[in-house]
Coordinates of N, CA and C and ligand atoms in Angstrom, one line a residue:
M1299 N 0.8 -1.2 0.0 CA 0.0 0.0 0.0 C 0.9 1.3 0.0
K1300 N 0.6 2.1 -1.0 CA 1.4 3.4 -1.0 C 0.7 4.5 -0.2
I1301 N 1.4 5.0 0.8 CA 0.7 5.9 1.7 C 1.4 7.3 1.6
M1302 N 0.5 8.3 1.4 CA 1.0 9.7 1.4 C 0.5 10.4 2.6
H1303 N 1.5 10.9 3.4 CA 1.2 11.5 4.7 C 1.5 13.0 4.6
L1304 N 0.4 13.8 4.7 CA 0.6 15.2 4.6 C 0.3 15.9 5.9
V1305 N 1.3 16.7 6.4 CA 1.2 17.3 7.7 C 0.9 18.8 7.4
F1306 N -0.2 19.3 8.0 CA -0.6 20.7 7.8 C -0.5 21.4 9.2
H1307 N 0.7 21.7 9.6 CA 0.8 22.4 10.9 C 1.5 23.7 10.5
P1308 N 0.9 24.9 11.0 CA 1.4 26.2 10.6 C 2.9 26.4 10.9
D1309 N 3.4 25.8 12.0 CA 4.8 25.9 12.3 C 5.3 24.6 12.9
L1310 N 5.6 23.7 12.0 CA 6.0 22.4 12.5 C 7.3 22.4 13.3
A1311 N 8.2 23.4 13.1 CA 9.4 23.5 13.8 C 9.1 23.8 15.3
Q1312 N 8.1 24.5 15.6 CA 7.7 24.8 17.0 C 6.7 23.8 17.6
S1313 N 6.2 22.9 16.8 CA 5.3 21.9 17.2 C 5.9 20.9 18.1
R1314 N 5.2 20.4 19.1 CA 5.7 19.3 19.9 C 5.0 18.0 19.4
V1315 N 3.7 18.0 19.4 CA 2.9 16.7 19.1 C 3.1 16.3 17.6
N1316 N 2.7 17.2 16.7 CA 2.6 16.8 15.3 C 4.0 16.6 14.7
R1317 N 5.0 17.3 15.2 CA 6.4 17.0 14.8 C 6.9 15.7 15.2
T1318 N 6.6 15.3 16.5 CA 6.9 14.0 17.0 C 6.3 12.9 16.2
W1319 N 5.0 13.1 16.0 CA 4.3 12.0 15.2 C 4.8 11.9 13.8
Q1320 N 5.2 13.1 13.2 CA 5.7 13.0 11.8 C 7.0 12.2 11.8
K1321 N 7.8 12.5 12.8 CA 9.1 11.8 12.9 C 8.9 10.3 13.1
Q1322 N 8.0 9.9 14.0 CA 7.8 8.5 14.2 C 7.3 7.8 13.0
L1323 N 6.4 8.5 12.3 CA 5.8 7.8 11.1 C 6.8 7.7 10.0
V1324 N 7.7 8.7 9.8 CA 8.7 8.7 8.8 C 9.7 7.6 9.1
E1325 N 10.1 7.5 10.4 CA 11.1 6.5 10.8 C 10.6 5.1 10.8
S1326 N 9.3 5.0 10.8 CA 8.7 3.6 10.7 C 8.9 3.0 9.4
G1327 N 9.2 3.9 8.4 CA 9.3 3.4 7.0 C 8.0 2.9 6.3
K1328 N 6.9 3.2 7.0 CA 5.6 2.7 6.5 C 5.0 3.7 5.5
V1329 N 5.4 5.0 5.6 CA 4.8 5.9 4.7 C 5.7 6.1 3.5
T1330 N 5.0 6.1 2.3 CA 5.8 6.2 1.1 C 6.3 7.6 0.9
T1331 N 5.4 8.6 1.2 CA 5.7 10.0 1.0 C 5.2 10.8 2.2
S1332 N 6.1 11.6 2.8 CA 5.6 12.4 4.0 C 6.0 13.9 3.7
R1333 N 5.1 14.8 3.8 CA 5.4 16.2 3.5 C 4.9 17.2 4.5
D1334 N 5.8 18.2 4.8 CA 5.4 19.3 5.6 C 4.8 20.4 4.7
M1335 N 3.5 20.5 4.6 CA 2.8 21.2 3.6 C 3.0 22.8 3.8
Y1336 N 3.1 23.2 5.0 CA 3.3 24.7 5.2 C 4.6 25.1 4.8
S1337 N 5.6 24.2 4.9 CA 7.0 24.7 4.4 C 7.0 24.5 2.9
E1338 N 6.2 23.6 2.3 CA 6.2 23.5 0.9 C 5.4 24.7 0.2
Y1339 N 4.3 25.1 0.9 CA 3.5 26.2 0.3 C 3.4 27.4 1.3
P1340 N 4.5 28.1 1.6 CA 4.4 29.2 2.6 C 3.5 30.3 2.2
D1341 N 3.4 30.4 0.8 CA 2.5 31.5 0.3 C 1.1 31.0 -0.1
F1342 N 0.8 29.8 0.3 CA -0.5 29.2 0.0 C -0.8 29.1 -1.5
N1343 N 0.3 29.1 -2.3 CA 0.1 29.0 -3.7 C 0.3 27.6 -4.1
I1344 N -0.8 26.8 -4.1 CA -0.7 25.3 -4.2 C -0.5 24.9 -5.7
D1345 N 0.4 24.0 -6.0 CA 0.6 23.5 -7.3 C -0.4 22.3 -7.5
V1346 N -1.5 22.7 -8.1 CA -2.7 21.7 -8.2 C -2.3 20.5 -9.0
E1347 N -1.6 20.7 -10.1 CA -1.3 19.6 -11.0 C -0.4 18.6 -10.2
K1348 N 0.6 19.1 -9.5 CA 1.5 18.3 -8.7 C 0.7 17.5 -7.7
E1349 N -0.1 18.2 -7.0 CA -0.9 17.5 -5.9 C -1.8 16.4 -6.4
Q1350 N -2.4 16.7 -7.6 CA -3.4 15.7 -8.1 C -2.6 14.5 -8.6
K1351 N -1.4 14.7 -9.2 CA -0.6 13.6 -9.6 C -0.2 12.7 -8.4
L1352 N 0.3 13.4 -7.3 CA 0.7 12.7 -6.1 C -0.5 11.9 -5.5
L1353 N -1.6 12.5 -5.5 CA -2.8 11.8 -5.0 C -3.1 10.5 -5.8
M1354 N -3.0 10.6 -7.1 CA -3.3 9.5 -8.0 C -2.2 8.4 -7.8
G1355 N -1.0 8.8 -7.3 CA 0.0 7.8 -7.2 C 0.1 7.1 -5.8
H1356 N -0.9 7.3 -5.0 CA -0.9 6.7 -3.7 C -2.3 6.0 -3.4
D1357 N -2.3 5.1 -2.5 CA -3.5 4.3 -2.2 C -4.2 4.9 -1.0
R1358 N -3.4 5.4 0.0 CA -4.0 5.9 1.2 C -3.5 7.3 1.4
I1359 N -4.4 8.3 1.7 CA -4.0 9.7 2.0 C -4.2 9.9 3.4
V1360 N -3.2 10.3 4.1 CA -3.3 10.6 5.6 C -3.1 12.1 5.8
L1361 N -4.1 12.7 6.3 CA -4.0 14.2 6.6 C -3.8 14.4 8.1
Q1362 N -2.7 15.0 8.5 CA -2.4 15.2 9.9 C -2.3 16.7 10.2
F1363 N -3.0 17.1 11.3 CA -3.0 18.5 11.7 C -3.5 18.7 13.1
P1364 N -3.2 19.8 13.7 CA -3.7 20.2 15.0 C -5.1 20.8 14.8
I1365 N -6.0 20.5 15.7 CA -7.4 21.1 15.6 C -7.2 22.6 16.0
Y1366 N -7.6 23.5 15.1 CA -7.7 24.9 15.4 C -9.1 25.4 15.3
W1367 N -9.7 26.0 16.3 CA -11.0 26.5 16.2 C -12.0 25.5 15.7
W1368 N -11.9 24.3 16.3 CA -12.9 23.2 16.0 C -12.8 22.8 14.5
S1369 N -11.7 23.0 13.9 CA -11.6 22.8 12.5 C -10.2 22.5 12.1
M1370 N -10.0 22.4 10.8 CA -8.7 22.1 10.2 C -7.9 23.4 10.1
T1371 N -6.6 23.3 9.9 CA -5.8 24.5 9.7 C -6.0 25.1 8.3
P1372 N -5.8 26.4 8.1 CA -6.2 27.1 6.9 C -5.6 26.5 5.6
L1373 N -4.4 26.1 5.6 CA -3.8 25.6 4.4 C -4.4 24.3 3.9
L1374 N -4.8 23.5 4.9 CA -5.5 22.3 4.5 C -6.9 22.6 3.8
K1375 N -7.6 23.6 4.3 CA -8.8 24.0 3.7 C -8.6 24.5 2.3
K1376 N -7.5 25.3 2.1 CA -7.1 25.8 0.8 C -6.8 24.6 -0.2
W1377 N -6.0 23.7 0.4 CA -5.6 22.5 -0.4 C -6.8 21.7 -0.9
L1378 N -7.8 21.5 0.0 CA -9.0 20.8 -0.4 C -9.7 21.6 -1.5
D1379 N -9.9 22.9 -1.2 CA -10.6 23.8 -2.2 C -9.9 23.7 -3.6
D1380 N -8.6 23.8 -3.6 CA -7.9 23.9 -4.9 C -7.7 22.6 -5.6
V1381 N -7.4 21.5 -4.8 CA -7.0 20.3 -5.4 C -8.2 19.3 -5.8
L1382 N -9.1 19.3 -4.9 CA -10.2 18.3 -5.2 C -11.3 18.9 -6.1
Q1383 N -10.8 19.0 -7.4 CA -11.7 19.7 -8.3 C -12.8 18.9 -8.9
Y1384 N -13.8 19.6 -9.5 CA -14.8 19.0 -10.2 C -14.2 18.2 -11.4
Q1385 N -14.7 17.0 -11.6 CA -14.2 16.1 -12.7 C -12.9 15.5 -12.3
F1386 N -12.4 15.8 -11.2 CA -11.2 15.1 -10.7 C -11.6 14.2 -9.5
A1387 N -12.1 14.9 -8.5 CA -12.5 14.2 -7.2 C -14.0 13.9 -7.2
Y1388 N -14.8 14.6 -8.0 CA -16.3 14.4 -8.0 C -16.8 14.8 -9.4
G1389 N -18.1 14.6 -9.6 CA -18.7 14.9 -10.9 C -18.7 13.6 -11.8
S1390 N -19.3 13.7 -12.9 CA -19.6 12.5 -13.8 C -18.3 11.8 -14.1
K1391 N -17.2 12.5 -14.3 CA -15.9 11.9 -14.6 C -14.9 12.0 -13.5
G1392 N -15.4 12.4 -12.4 CA -14.4 12.7 -11.2 C -14.2 11.5 -10.4
D1393 N -13.5 10.6 -10.9 CA -13.3 9.3 -10.2 C -11.8 9.0 -9.8
K1394 N -11.0 10.1 -9.8 CA -9.6 9.8 -9.6 C -9.2 9.4 -8.2
L1395 N -10.1 9.7 -7.2 CA -9.8 9.3 -5.9 C -10.6 8.1 -5.4
Q1396 N -11.4 7.6 -6.3 CA -12.3 6.5 -6.0 C -11.6 5.3 -5.5
G1397 N -12.0 4.7 -4.4 CA -11.4 3.5 -3.8 C -10.2 3.7 -3.0
K1398 N -9.7 5.0 -2.9 CA -8.5 5.2 -2.1 C -9.0 5.5 -0.7
D1399 N -8.1 5.4 0.3 CA -8.5 5.6 1.7 C -8.1 7.0 2.1
L1400 N -9.0 7.6 3.0 CA -8.7 8.9 3.6 C -8.6 8.6 5.1
M1401 N -7.5 9.0 5.7 CA -7.3 8.8 7.1 C -6.9 10.1 7.7
I1402 N -7.5 10.5 8.9 CA -7.2 11.7 9.6 C -6.5 11.4 10.9
I1403 N -5.4 12.1 11.1 CA -4.7 12.1 12.4 C -4.7 13.5 12.9
C1404 N -5.2 13.7 14.1 CA -5.2 15.1 14.6 C -5.0 15.2 16.1
S1405 N -4.6 16.3 16.6 CA -4.3 16.6 18.0 C -5.3 17.7 18.4
A1406 N -5.8 17.5 19.7 CA -6.7 18.5 20.2 C -6.2 19.0 21.6
G1407 N -6.2 20.3 21.8 CA -5.7 20.8 23.1 C -6.7 20.6 24.2
G1408 N -7.9 20.5 23.8 CA -9.0 20.3 24.9 C -8.9 18.9 25.5
Q1409 N -9.5 18.8 26.7 CA -9.4 17.5 27.4 C -10.6 16.6 27.0
A1410 N -10.4 15.3 27.0 CA -11.5 14.4 26.6 C -12.8 14.7 27.4
K1411 N -12.6 15.0 28.7 CA -13.8 15.2 29.6 C -14.6 16.4 29.2
N1412 N -14.0 17.4 28.5 CA -14.7 18.6 28.1 C -15.4 18.4 26.7
Y1413 N -14.8 17.6 25.9 CA -15.4 17.4 24.6 C -16.7 16.7 24.8
S1414 N -17.8 17.1 24.2 CA -19.1 16.6 24.4 C -19.7 17.1 25.7
G1415 N -19.1 18.0 26.4 CA -19.7 18.6 27.6 C -20.5 19.8 27.2
F1416 N -20.7 20.7 28.1 CA -21.6 21.8 27.9 C -21.1 22.8 26.9
H1417 N -19.8 23.2 27.0 CA -19.2 24.2 26.1 C -18.8 23.6 24.8
M1418 N -18.3 22.4 24.9 CA -17.8 21.8 23.7 C -18.7 20.6 23.3
F1419 N -19.8 20.9 22.7 CA -20.9 19.9 22.6 C -20.7 19.1 21.3
A1420 N -19.5 18.7 21.0 CA -19.2 17.9 19.8 C -18.1 17.0 20.1
T1421 N -18.1 15.8 19.6 CA -17.0 14.9 19.7 C -16.0 15.2 18.6
V1422 N -14.8 14.7 18.6 CA -13.8 14.9 17.5 C -14.3 14.3 16.2
P1423 N -14.8 13.1 16.2 CA -15.4 12.5 15.0 C -16.5 13.4 14.4
E1424 N -17.3 14.1 15.3 CA -18.3 15.0 14.7 C -17.7 16.2 14.1
I1425 N -16.6 16.8 14.8 CA -15.9 17.9 14.2 C -15.3 17.6 12.8
L1426 N -14.9 16.3 12.7 CA -14.3 15.9 11.4 C -15.2 15.4 10.3
K1427 N -16.5 15.6 10.6 CA -17.5 15.2 9.6 C -17.3 15.8 8.2
P1428 N -16.8 17.0 8.0 CA -16.5 17.5 6.6 C -15.5 16.6 5.9
F1429 N -14.6 15.9 6.6 CA -13.7 15.0 5.9 C -14.4 13.7 5.5
Q1430 N -15.3 13.3 6.3 CA -16.1 12.1 6.0 C -17.0 12.4 4.8
L1431 N -17.6 13.6 4.8 CA -18.5 13.9 3.7 C -17.7 14.1 2.4
T1432 N -16.5 14.6 2.5 CA -15.6 14.8 1.4 C -15.2 13.4 0.8
A1433 N -14.9 12.5 1.7 CA -14.5 11.1 1.3 C -15.7 10.5 0.6
N1434 N -16.8 10.6 1.1 CA -18.0 10.1 0.5 C -18.2 10.6 -0.9
L1435 N -18.1 11.9 -1.0 CA -18.3 12.5 -2.4 C -17.3 12.0 -3.4
A1436 N -16.0 11.8 -2.9 CA -15.0 11.3 -3.8 C -14.9 9.8 -3.9
K1437 N -15.9 9.2 -3.3 CA -16.0 7.7 -3.2 C -14.7 7.1 -2.6
M1438 N -14.2 7.7 -1.6 CA -13.0 7.2 -0.9 C -13.5 6.4 0.4
N1439 N -12.6 5.6 0.9 CA -13.0 4.9 2.1 C -12.5 5.8 3.3
Y1440 N -13.4 6.1 4.2 CA -13.0 7.0 5.3 C -12.6 6.1 6.5
A1441 N -11.4 6.1 6.9 CA -10.9 5.3 8.0 C -11.3 6.0 9.3
Q1442 N -11.5 5.2 10.3 CA -11.8 5.8 11.7 C -10.7 6.8 12.0
P1443 N -11.0 8.0 12.4 CA -10.0 9.0 12.6 C -9.2 8.7 13.9
L1444 N -7.9 9.1 13.9 CA -7.0 8.9 15.0 C -6.7 10.3 15.7
Y1445 N -6.9 10.3 17.0 CA -6.7 11.6 17.6 C -6.4 11.5 19.1
M1446 N -5.8 12.6 19.6 CA -5.4 12.7 21.0 C -5.9 14.0 21.6
F1447 N -6.3 13.9 22.8 CA -6.7 15.1 23.6 C -5.6 15.6 24.4
N1448 N -5.8 16.8 25.0 CA -4.9 17.3 26.0 C -3.5 17.5 25.4
A1449 N -3.4 17.9 24.1 CA -2.2 17.9 23.4 C -1.1 18.9 23.9
D1450 N -1.6 19.9 24.6 CA -0.6 20.9 25.0 C 0.0 20.6 26.4
A1451 N -0.8 19.8 27.2 CA -0.4 19.6 28.6 C 0.1 18.2 28.9
C1452 N -0.2 17.2 27.9 CA 0.2 15.9 28.2 C 1.7 15.7 28.2
S1453 N 2.2 14.6 28.7 CA 3.6 14.3 28.8 C 4.2 13.9 27.4
D1454 N 5.5 14.1 27.2 CA 6.2 13.7 26.0 C 6.0 12.2 25.8
D1455 N 6.0 11.4 26.9 CA 5.8 10.0 26.8 C 4.4 9.6 26.2
E1456 N 3.4 10.4 26.6 CA 2.0 10.2 26.1 C 2.0 10.5 24.6
V1457 N 2.7 11.5 24.2 CA 2.7 11.9 22.8 C 3.3 10.7 22.0
Q1458 N 4.4 10.2 22.5 CA 5.2 9.1 21.8 C 4.3 7.9 21.7
K1459 N 3.5 7.6 22.9 CA 2.7 6.4 22.9 C 1.6 6.5 21.8
Y1460 N 1.0 7.6 21.7 CA 0.0 7.8 20.6 C 0.6 7.6 19.3
G1461 N 1.8 8.2 19.1 CA 2.5 8.1 17.8 C 2.8 6.7 17.5
K1462 N 3.1 5.9 18.5 CA 3.4 4.4 18.3 C 2.1 3.7 17.8
S1463 N 1.0 4.1 18.4 CA -0.3 3.5 17.9 C -0.6 3.9 16.5
W1464 N -0.3 5.2 16.1 CA -0.5 5.6 14.7 C 0.4 4.7 13.8
V1465 N 1.6 4.5 14.2 CA 2.5 3.7 13.4 C 1.9 2.3 13.1
K1466 N 1.4 1.8 14.2 CA 0.8 0.4 14.2 C -0.3 0.3 13.1
V1467 N -1.1 1.3 13.1 CA -2.4 1.2 12.3 C -2.3 1.9 10.9
I1468 N -1.2 2.7 10.7 CA -1.2 3.5 9.5 C -1.4 2.7 8.2
D1469 N -0.9 1.5 8.2 CA -1.1 0.6 7.0 C -2.1 -0.5 7.2
D1470 N -2.9 -0.4 8.2 CA -4.0 -1.4 8.4 C -5.2 -1.1 7.5
S1471 N -6.0 -2.1 7.3 CA -7.2 -1.8 6.5 C -8.1 -1.0 7.4
A1472 N -9.0 -0.3 6.7 CA -9.8 0.8 7.4 C -10.5 0.4 8.6
R1473 N -10.9 -0.9 8.7 CA -11.8 -1.3 9.8 C -11.0 -2.1 10.9
S1474 N -9.7 -2.0 10.9 CA -9.0 -2.8 11.9 C -9.3 -2.3 13.3
D1475 N -9.0 -3.2 14.3 CA -9.2 -2.9 15.7 C -8.4 -1.7 16.1
G1476 N -7.2 -1.7 15.5 CA -6.2 -0.6 15.9 C -6.9 0.8 15.6
L1477 N -7.6 0.9 14.5 CA -8.2 2.2 14.1 C -9.3 2.6 15.1
R1478 N -9.8 1.7 15.8 CA -10.8 2.0 16.8 C -10.2 2.5 18.1
F1479 N -8.9 2.4 18.2 CA -8.2 2.7 19.4 C -8.6 4.0 20.0
A1480 N -8.5 5.1 19.2 CA -8.8 6.4 19.8 C -10.2 6.5 20.3
N1481 N -11.1 5.9 19.5 CA -12.5 6.0 19.9 C -12.8 5.2 21.2
A1482 N -12.1 4.0 21.3 CA -12.3 3.2 22.5 C -11.8 4.0 23.7
K1483 N -10.7 4.8 23.5 CA -10.2 5.5 24.6 C -11.2 6.6 25.0
I1484 N -11.7 7.3 24.1 CA -12.6 8.4 24.4 C -13.9 7.9 25.1
H1485 N -14.3 6.7 24.7 CA -15.5 6.1 25.3 C -15.2 5.8 26.7
D1486 N -14.0 5.2 27.0 CA -13.7 4.9 28.4 C -13.7 6.1 29.2
E1487 N -13.0 7.2 28.6 CA -12.9 8.4 29.4 C -14.3 9.1 29.6
L1488 N -15.1 9.0 28.6 CA -16.4 9.6 28.8 C -17.3 8.8 29.8
N1489 N -17.1 7.5 29.8 CA -17.8 6.7 30.8 C -17.4 7.1 32.2
D1490 N -16.1 7.4 32.4 CA -15.7 7.9 33.7 C -16.4 9.2 34.1
V1491 N -16.5 10.1 33.1 CA -17.2 11.4 33.4 C -18.6 11.2 33.7
Y1492 N -19.3 10.3 32.9 CA -20.7 10.1 33.1 C -20.9 9.5 34.5
Q1493 N -20.0 8.6 34.9 CA -20.1 8.0 36.2 C -20.0 9.0 37.3
Q1494 N -19.0 9.9 37.1 CA -18.8 11.0 38.1 C -20.1 11.9 38.2
L1495 N -20.7 12.1 37.1 CA -21.9 12.9 37.1 C -23.2 12.1 37.5
G1496 N -23.0 10.9 37.8 CA -24.1 10.0 38.2 C -25.1 9.7 37.0
M1497 N -24.5 9.8 35.8 CA -25.4 9.6 34.6 C -25.2 8.2 34.0
A1498 N -24.3 7.4 34.6 CA -23.9 6.1 34.0 C -25.1 5.1 34.2
Ligands
LIG2626 C1 -5.2 29.1 16.9 C2 -5.4 27.9 17.8 C3 -6.7 27.4 17.9 C4 -6.9 26.2 18.6 N1 -8.2 25.7 18.7 C5 -8.4 24.5 19.3 C6 -9.7 24.0 19.4 O1 -10.7 24.5 18.8 N2 -9.9 22.8 20.1 C7 -8.8 22.2 20.7 O2 -9.1 21.2 21.3 N3 -7.6 22.7 20.7 C8 -7.4 23.9 20.0 N4 -6.1 24.4 20.0 C9 -5.0 23.7 20.6 C10 -4.2 22.9 19.6 O3 -5.0 21.9 19.0 C11 -2.9 22.3 20.2 O4 -2.1 23.4 20.6 C12 -2.2 21.4 19.2 O5 -3.0 20.2 18.9 C13 -0.9 20.9 19.8 O6 -0.1 20.3 18.7 P1 1.4 20.7 18.4 O7 2.2 20.5 19.6 O8 1.7 19.9 17.2 O9 1.3 22.2 18.0 C14 -5.8 25.6 19.3 C15 -4.5 26.1 19.2 C16 -4.3 27.3 18.5 C17 -2.9 27.8 18.4

């Protein structure tokens, strides 16, 4: 399986979590192509032809980014807008991504117990629905997203531990147990919160 790993962090040099994960994934030797997209396109001037060619040359596309304002980072949005064109990704002849996998890896500063609470009334998979909708439109297989909470305050060990899990599942088929890892974790953590609130 040819895997293209695209990291959309506005300042990867200053990043702790996403830089660590990129390093781990590259060192695993499992990703065919790994790119720091902000350093490739500092002016947001995306080479659409190049991106489309690269997409066609890989089987699984992995998009990695930190969650900013309950959403993706701006270059990733621009990349989607520019690259996933009509009659390329969708439309009567837009079948170039059909059958490929789309996998999201992201980090969230918020804590698990706050997501789905009063102020943050959405889970990470819910926040990521635009990617699932995009995958559907392009007839791609949407893999279970991989994500970590508490990204600013957790220990370096924790960051590494998550990175190791991503390495394990990055080349798995979309429905592997490994890919349910993050979700299983959030359910465990949410169950704890529900229990504390007497709602279990
Ligand atoms: C502009 C900005 C917006 C952010 N918005 C969110 C957010 O909506 N939800 C959240 O959980 N964390 C948010 N964060 C925290 C980041 O997700 C967190 O700093 C990042 O995942 C850490 O990864 P890094 O070490 O690779 O930078 C935000 C951070 C910044 C700088």
